[in-house]
mmCIF file of C-alpha atoms in Angstrom:
data_model
loop_
_atom_site.group_PDB
_atom_site.id
_atom_site.type_symbol
_atom_site.label_atom_id
_atom_site.label_comp_id
_atom_site.label_asym_id
_atom_site.label_seq_id
_atom_site.Cartn_x
_atom_site.Cartn_y
_atom_site.Cartn_z
ATOM 1 C CA MET A 14 -51.806 -59.185 51.271
ATOM 2 C CA GLN A 15 -52.122 -57.961 47.701
ATOM 3 C CA PRO A 16 -49.614 -59.675 45.409
ATOM 4 C CA ALA A 17 -46.928 -57.568 43.772
ATOM 5 C CA LYS A 18 -47.401 -57.248 40.013
ATOM 6 C CA ILE A 19 -44.284 -58.146 38.024
ATOM 7 C CA ASN A 20 -44.313 -58.789 34.283
ATOM 8 C CA TYR A 21 -41.617 -60.940 32.670
ATOM 9 C CA LYS A 22 -40.291 -61.816 29.239
ATOM 10 C CA ILE A 23 -39.469 -65.472 28.663
ATOM 11 C CA TYR A 24 -37.057 -66.272 25.851
ATOM 12 C CA GLN A 25 -38.094 -69.459 24.106
ATOM 13 C CA GLY A 26 -35.375 -72.092 24.331
ATOM 14 C CA SER A 27 -33.521 -70.255 27.115
ATOM 15 C CA THR A 28 -33.436 -70.950 30.838
ATOM 16 C CA PHE A 29 -35.610 -68.534 32.821
ATOM 17 C CA GLN A 30 -34.266 -67.660 36.279
ATOM 18 C CA GLU A 31 -35.411 -65.060 38.793
ATOM 19 C CA THR A 32 -34.611 -64.347 42.434
ATOM 20 C CA LEU A 33 -37.317 -62.831 44.660
ATOM 21 C CA ARG A 34 -37.172 -61.486 48.204
ATOM 22 C CA TRP A 35 -40.042 -61.054 50.672
ATOM 23 C CA GLU A 36 -39.614 -57.780 52.540
ATOM 24 C CA SER A 37 -41.835 -56.975 55.512
ATOM 25 C CA GLU A 38 -43.011 -53.424 56.199
ATOM 26 C CA THR A 39 -40.983 -53.370 59.440
ATOM 27 C CA LYS A 40 -37.734 -51.408 59.233
ATOM 28 C CA THR A 41 -34.476 -52.482 60.877
ATOM 29 C CA TYR A 42 -31.753 -49.936 61.672
ATOM 30 C CA VAL A 43 -28.101 -50.904 62.196
ATOM 31 C CA PRO A 44 -25.634 -48.244 63.428
ATOM 32 C CA ILE A 45 -22.463 -47.716 61.370
ATOM 33 C CA SER A 46 -18.957 -47.438 62.860
ATOM 34 C CA ALA A 47 -16.778 -47.152 59.710
ATOM 35 C CA ILE A 48 -16.903 -46.864 55.909
ATOM 36 C CA THR A 49 -13.907 -47.534 53.686
ATOM 37 C CA LYS A 50 -12.704 -45.297 50.855
ATOM 38 C CA ASP A 51 -12.395 -48.199 48.477
ATOM 39 C CA ALA A 52 -13.856 -49.992 45.479
ATOM 40 C CA PRO A 53 -15.977 -51.807 46.399
ATOM 41 C CA CYS A 54 -17.071 -49.952 49.497
ATOM 42 C CA VAL A 55 -17.210 -51.824 52.821
ATOM 43 C CA ILE A 56 -19.409 -50.618 55.684
ATOM 44 C CA THR A 57 -18.713 -51.782 59.239
ATOM 45 C CA THR A 58 -21.515 -51.905 61.807
ATOM 46 C CA THR A 59 -21.227 -51.331 65.551
ATOM 47 C CA SER A 60 -22.509 -54.842 66.290
ATOM 48 C CA ALA A 61 -23.432 -58.054 64.499
ATOM 49 C CA HIS A 62 -26.207 -57.708 61.920
ATOM 50 C CA THR A 63 -28.513 -60.161 60.134
ATOM 51 C CA ILE A 64 -28.727 -58.491 56.713
ATOM 52 C CA PRO A 65 -29.108 -61.221 54.060
ATOM 53 C CA LEU A 66 -26.831 -61.367 51.035
ATOM 54 C CA GLY A 67 -28.424 -59.588 48.076
ATOM 55 C CA TRP A 68 -30.717 -57.495 50.284
ATOM 56 C CA ARG A 69 -31.634 -53.875 49.523
ATOM 57 C CA ILE A 70 -30.348 -51.312 52.019
ATOM 58 C CA ARG A 71 -30.338 -47.564 52.474
ATOM 59 C CA VAL A 72 -27.542 -45.582 54.139
ATOM 60 C CA THR A 73 -28.586 -42.445 56.018
ATOM 61 C CA ASN A 74 -27.280 -39.773 58.417
ATOM 62 C CA VAL A 75 -23.591 -40.448 57.727
ATOM 63 C CA ALA A 76 -21.249 -37.576 58.684
ATOM 64 C CA GLY A 77 -18.154 -36.837 56.626
ATOM 65 C CA MET A 78 -18.835 -39.200 53.719
ATOM 66 C CA LYS A 79 -22.185 -37.585 52.946
ATOM 67 C CA GLU A 80 -22.037 -38.707 49.293
ATOM 68 C CA ILE A 81 -22.985 -42.235 50.357
ATOM 69 C CA ASN A 82 -26.256 -41.176 51.989
ATOM 70 C CA THR A 83 -29.301 -42.353 50.029
ATOM 71 C CA VAL A 84 -31.534 -39.323 49.684
ATOM 72 C CA ALA A 85 -34.377 -40.424 47.416
ATOM 73 C CA ASP A 86 -36.986 -42.733 48.947
ATOM 74 C CA ASP A 87 -36.502 -45.253 46.137
ATOM 75 C CA ALA A 88 -32.672 -45.221 46.251
ATOM 76 C CA TYR A 89 -31.080 -48.459 47.467
ATOM 77 C CA TYR A 90 -27.775 -50.312 47.489
ATOM 78 C CA LEU A 91 -27.518 -54.093 47.072
ATOM 79 C CA VAL A 92 -25.436 -56.069 49.564
ATOM 80 C CA THR A 93 -22.992 -58.139 47.496
ATOM 81 C CA GLY A 94 -20.781 -59.394 50.338
ATOM 82 C CA LYS A 95 -21.031 -59.623 54.115
ATOM 83 C CA SER A 96 -19.565 -60.789 57.382
ATOM 84 C CA SER A 97 -21.188 -60.633 60.808
ATOM 85 C CA THR A 98 -20.273 -56.925 61.166
ATOM 86 C CA THR A 99 -19.696 -55.713 57.586
ATOM 87 C CA VAL A 100 -21.496 -55.346 54.270
ATOM 88 C CA SER A 101 -19.834 -54.872 50.871
ATOM 89 C CA LEU A 102 -21.399 -52.845 48.080
ATOM 90 C CA ASN A 103 -19.847 -53.959 44.789
ATOM 91 C CA LYS A 104 -21.373 -51.156 42.719
ATOM 92 C CA VAL A 105 -20.235 -48.381 45.065
ATOM 93 C CA ASN A 106 -16.801 -46.799 44.510
ATOM 94 C CA THR A 107 -15.998 -44.477 47.431
ATOM 95 C CA LEU A 108 -12.368 -43.722 46.469
ATOM 96 C CA GLY A 109 -13.270 -40.152 45.568
ATOM 97 C CA TYR A 110 -15.690 -39.600 48.462
ATOM 98 C CA THR A 111 -15.064 -37.478 51.530
ATOM 99 C CA THR A 112 -13.596 -39.406 54.492
ATOM 100 C CA TYR A 113 -16.127 -40.947 56.876
ATOM 101 C CA THR A 114 -16.103 -39.311 60.303
ATOM 102 C CA SER A 115 -19.010 -40.653 62.352
ATOM 103 C CA GLY A 116 -22.608 -41.756 62.666
ATOM 104 C CA GLY A 117 -25.086 -43.108 60.200
ATOM 105 C CA VAL A 118 -27.266 -46.183 59.990
ATOM 106 C CA ILE A 119 -28.016 -48.960 57.533
ATOM 107 C CA GLU A 120 -31.781 -49.107 57.046
ATOM 108 C CA TYR A 121 -33.612 -52.046 55.473
ATOM 109 C CA ASN A 122 -36.949 -53.832 55.419
ATOM 110 C CA THR A 123 -36.823 -56.832 57.738
ATOM 111 C CA PRO A 124 -37.010 -60.136 55.801
ATOM 112 C CA VAL A 125 -40.072 -62.338 56.269
ATOM 113 C CA PRO A 126 -38.716 -65.719 57.476
ATOM 114 C CA LEU A 127 -39.373 -68.443 54.898
ATOM 115 C CA THR A 128 -38.944 -71.348 57.340
ATOM 116 C CA GLY A 129 -41.954 -73.664 57.162
ATOM 117 C CA TYR A 130 -43.251 -72.229 53.877
ATOM 118 C CA THR A 131 -43.959 -74.022 50.627
ATOM 119 C CA ALA A 132 -44.495 -72.384 47.242
ATOM 120 C CA GLN A 133 -46.520 -73.043 44.127
ATOM 121 C CA MET A 134 -46.641 -71.228 40.789
ATOM 122 C CA GLN A 135 -48.789 -71.790 37.691
ATOM 123 C CA ILE A 136 -48.736 -70.373 34.163
ATOM 124 C CA ARG A 137 -51.958 -70.222 32.143
ATOM 125 C CA GLU A 138 -52.718 -68.598 28.800
ATOM 126 C CA THR A 139 -55.490 -66.489 30.359
ATOM 127 C CA LEU A 140 -56.909 -66.052 33.830
ATOM 128 C CA GLU A 141 -60.013 -68.015 32.789
ATOM 129 C CA SER A 142 -58.100 -70.859 31.145
ATOM 130 C CA THR A 143 -58.517 -74.310 32.691
ATOM 131 C CA THR A 144 -55.270 -75.538 31.106
ATOM 132 C CA VAL A 145 -52.051 -75.177 33.082
ATOM 133 C CA ILE A 146 -49.148 -74.482 30.704
ATOM 134 C CA HIS A 147 -46.506 -75.026 33.369
ATOM 135 C CA GLN A 148 -46.545 -75.647 37.112
ATOM 136 C CA MET A 149 -43.749 -75.186 39.642
ATOM 137 C CA THR A 150 -43.473 -76.084 43.322
ATOM 138 C CA SER A 151 -40.920 -75.911 46.125
ATOM 139 C CA ALA A 152 -40.719 -79.699 46.280
ATOM 140 C CA ALA A 153 -37.343 -81.144 45.319
ATOM 141 C CA GLY A 154 -36.790 -80.537 41.602
ATOM 142 C CA GLY A 155 -40.008 -78.532 41.346
ATOM 143 C CA GLY A 156 -38.405 -75.362 40.020
ATOM 144 C CA ILE A 157 -38.771 -73.191 43.157
ATOM 145 C CA GLN A 158 -36.062 -73.035 45.810
ATOM 146 C CA LEU A 159 -36.775 -71.372 49.156
ATOM 147 C CA ASN A 160 -33.506 -70.248 50.755
ATOM 148 C CA THR A 161 -34.197 -69.629 54.446
ATOM 149 C CA THR A 162 -30.663 -68.314 55.068
ATOM 150 C CA ASP A 163 -30.735 -65.493 52.500
ATOM 151 C CA SER A 164 -34.558 -65.184 52.524
ATOM 152 C CA THR A 165 -34.765 -65.721 48.766
ATOM 153 C CA ILE A 166 -37.229 -67.401 46.434
ATOM 154 C CA PHE A 167 -35.392 -68.696 43.356
ATOM 155 C CA LEU A 168 -37.402 -69.602 40.238
ATOM 156 C CA THR A 169 -36.083 -71.750 37.383
ATOM 157 C CA ILE A 170 -37.769 -72.847 34.159
ATOM 158 C CA PRO A 171 -35.335 -75.036 32.162
ATOM 159 C CA ALA A 172 -34.611 -74.360 28.498
ATOM 160 C CA SER A 173 -36.088 -77.775 27.688
ATOM 161 C CA VAL A 174 -39.432 -76.466 28.995
ATOM 162 C CA THR A 175 -39.405 -72.969 27.454
ATOM 163 C CA THR A 176 -38.580 -74.531 24.060
ATOM 164 C CA ALA A 177 -42.047 -76.106 24.072
ATOM 165 C CA PHE A 178 -43.871 -72.877 24.958
ATOM 166 C CA THR A 179 -46.100 -71.660 22.100
ATOM 167 C CA PHE A 180 -48.139 -68.873 23.711
ATOM 168 C CA ASP A 181 -47.702 -65.224 22.699
ATOM 169 C CA SER A 182 -48.701 -64.006 26.134
ATOM 170 C CA ALA A 183 -49.753 -65.686 29.360
ATOM 171 C CA VAL A 184 -50.453 -65.007 33.020
ATOM 172 C CA TYR A 185 -48.890 -66.450 36.163
ATOM 173 C CA SER A 186 -49.145 -66.266 39.932
ATOM 174 C CA LEU A 187 -46.972 -67.445 42.800
ATOM 175 C CA GLU A 188 -48.445 -68.403 46.193
ATOM 176 C CA LEU A 189 -46.696 -69.141 49.487
ATOM 177 C CA THR A 190 -48.241 -71.377 52.154
ATOM 178 C CA ASN A 191 -47.037 -71.433 55.767
ATOM 179 C CA SER A 192 -46.982 -74.402 58.139
ATOM 180 C CA SER A 193 -50.469 -73.470 59.410
ATOM 181 C CA GLY A 194 -51.945 -73.664 55.917
ATOM 182 C CA VAL A 195 -52.319 -69.891 55.443
ATOM 183 C CA VAL A 196 -51.922 -69.061 51.742
ATOM 184 C CA THR A 197 -50.341 -65.739 50.753
ATOM 185 C CA PRO A 198 -50.536 -64.511 47.144
ATOM 186 C CA PHE A 199 -46.966 -63.267 46.620
ATOM 187 C CA ILE A 200 -46.583 -62.101 43.014
ATOM 188 C CA ALA A 201 -48.595 -62.239 39.795
ATOM 189 C CA GLY A 202 -48.367 -60.760 36.349
ATOM 190 C CA ASN A 203 -48.115 -61.228 32.610
ATOM 191 C CA LEU A 204 -45.610 -63.244 30.603
ATOM 192 C CA THR A 205 -44.508 -62.416 27.055
ATOM 193 C CA LEU A 206 -42.817 -65.131 25.005
ATOM 194 C CA ILE A 207 -39.916 -63.976 22.813
ATOM 195 C CA ARG A 208 -39.588 -66.456 19.967
ATOM 196 C CA GLU A 209 -36.335 -68.339 19.556
ATOM 197 C CA VAL A 210 -34.135 -67.589 16.542
ATOM 198 C CA THR A 211 -31.193 -69.894 17.278
ATOM 199 C CA ARG A 212 -32.647 -73.403 17.527
#
């Protein structure tokens, strides 16, 4: 697997936080039975679903309320609330949409289960540098939290740590290791340090 490339800005003296999600290439399709004309919009599915909170979804083939269909390949909604048979979309206001009549599916990339995984991340000034500026792990208090329920990877670098950063730019990478010892490079990229004014 080739790691995704994501570049970040870190603000010196501020807490850095980021939530990541590991999407597989396998698609899951959940049939829709109802969509509210409301703000936020609530979509009801024909049976129980396993869509994690915060996951990206597409809505397609809806009849009646065609405005909610995601047409572009890169168009997604974020699930901001859920029950076993509903998803809420906080940023979607369907009050002015046409009334839902029938059909449609929620489409999303199936989450990769994080159970049994550990994570490690390092920051170095350059790829060739032998000095580690900062290291994070999924061990307790290590700065990386793996949430197996919502399939999220939550990164935190405390303000007390970013205050001591002096680099102008740096590089980082995050690796995930499963229970069999297989290492997967997940993301990598460049970091830019924005100097602190209020200190």
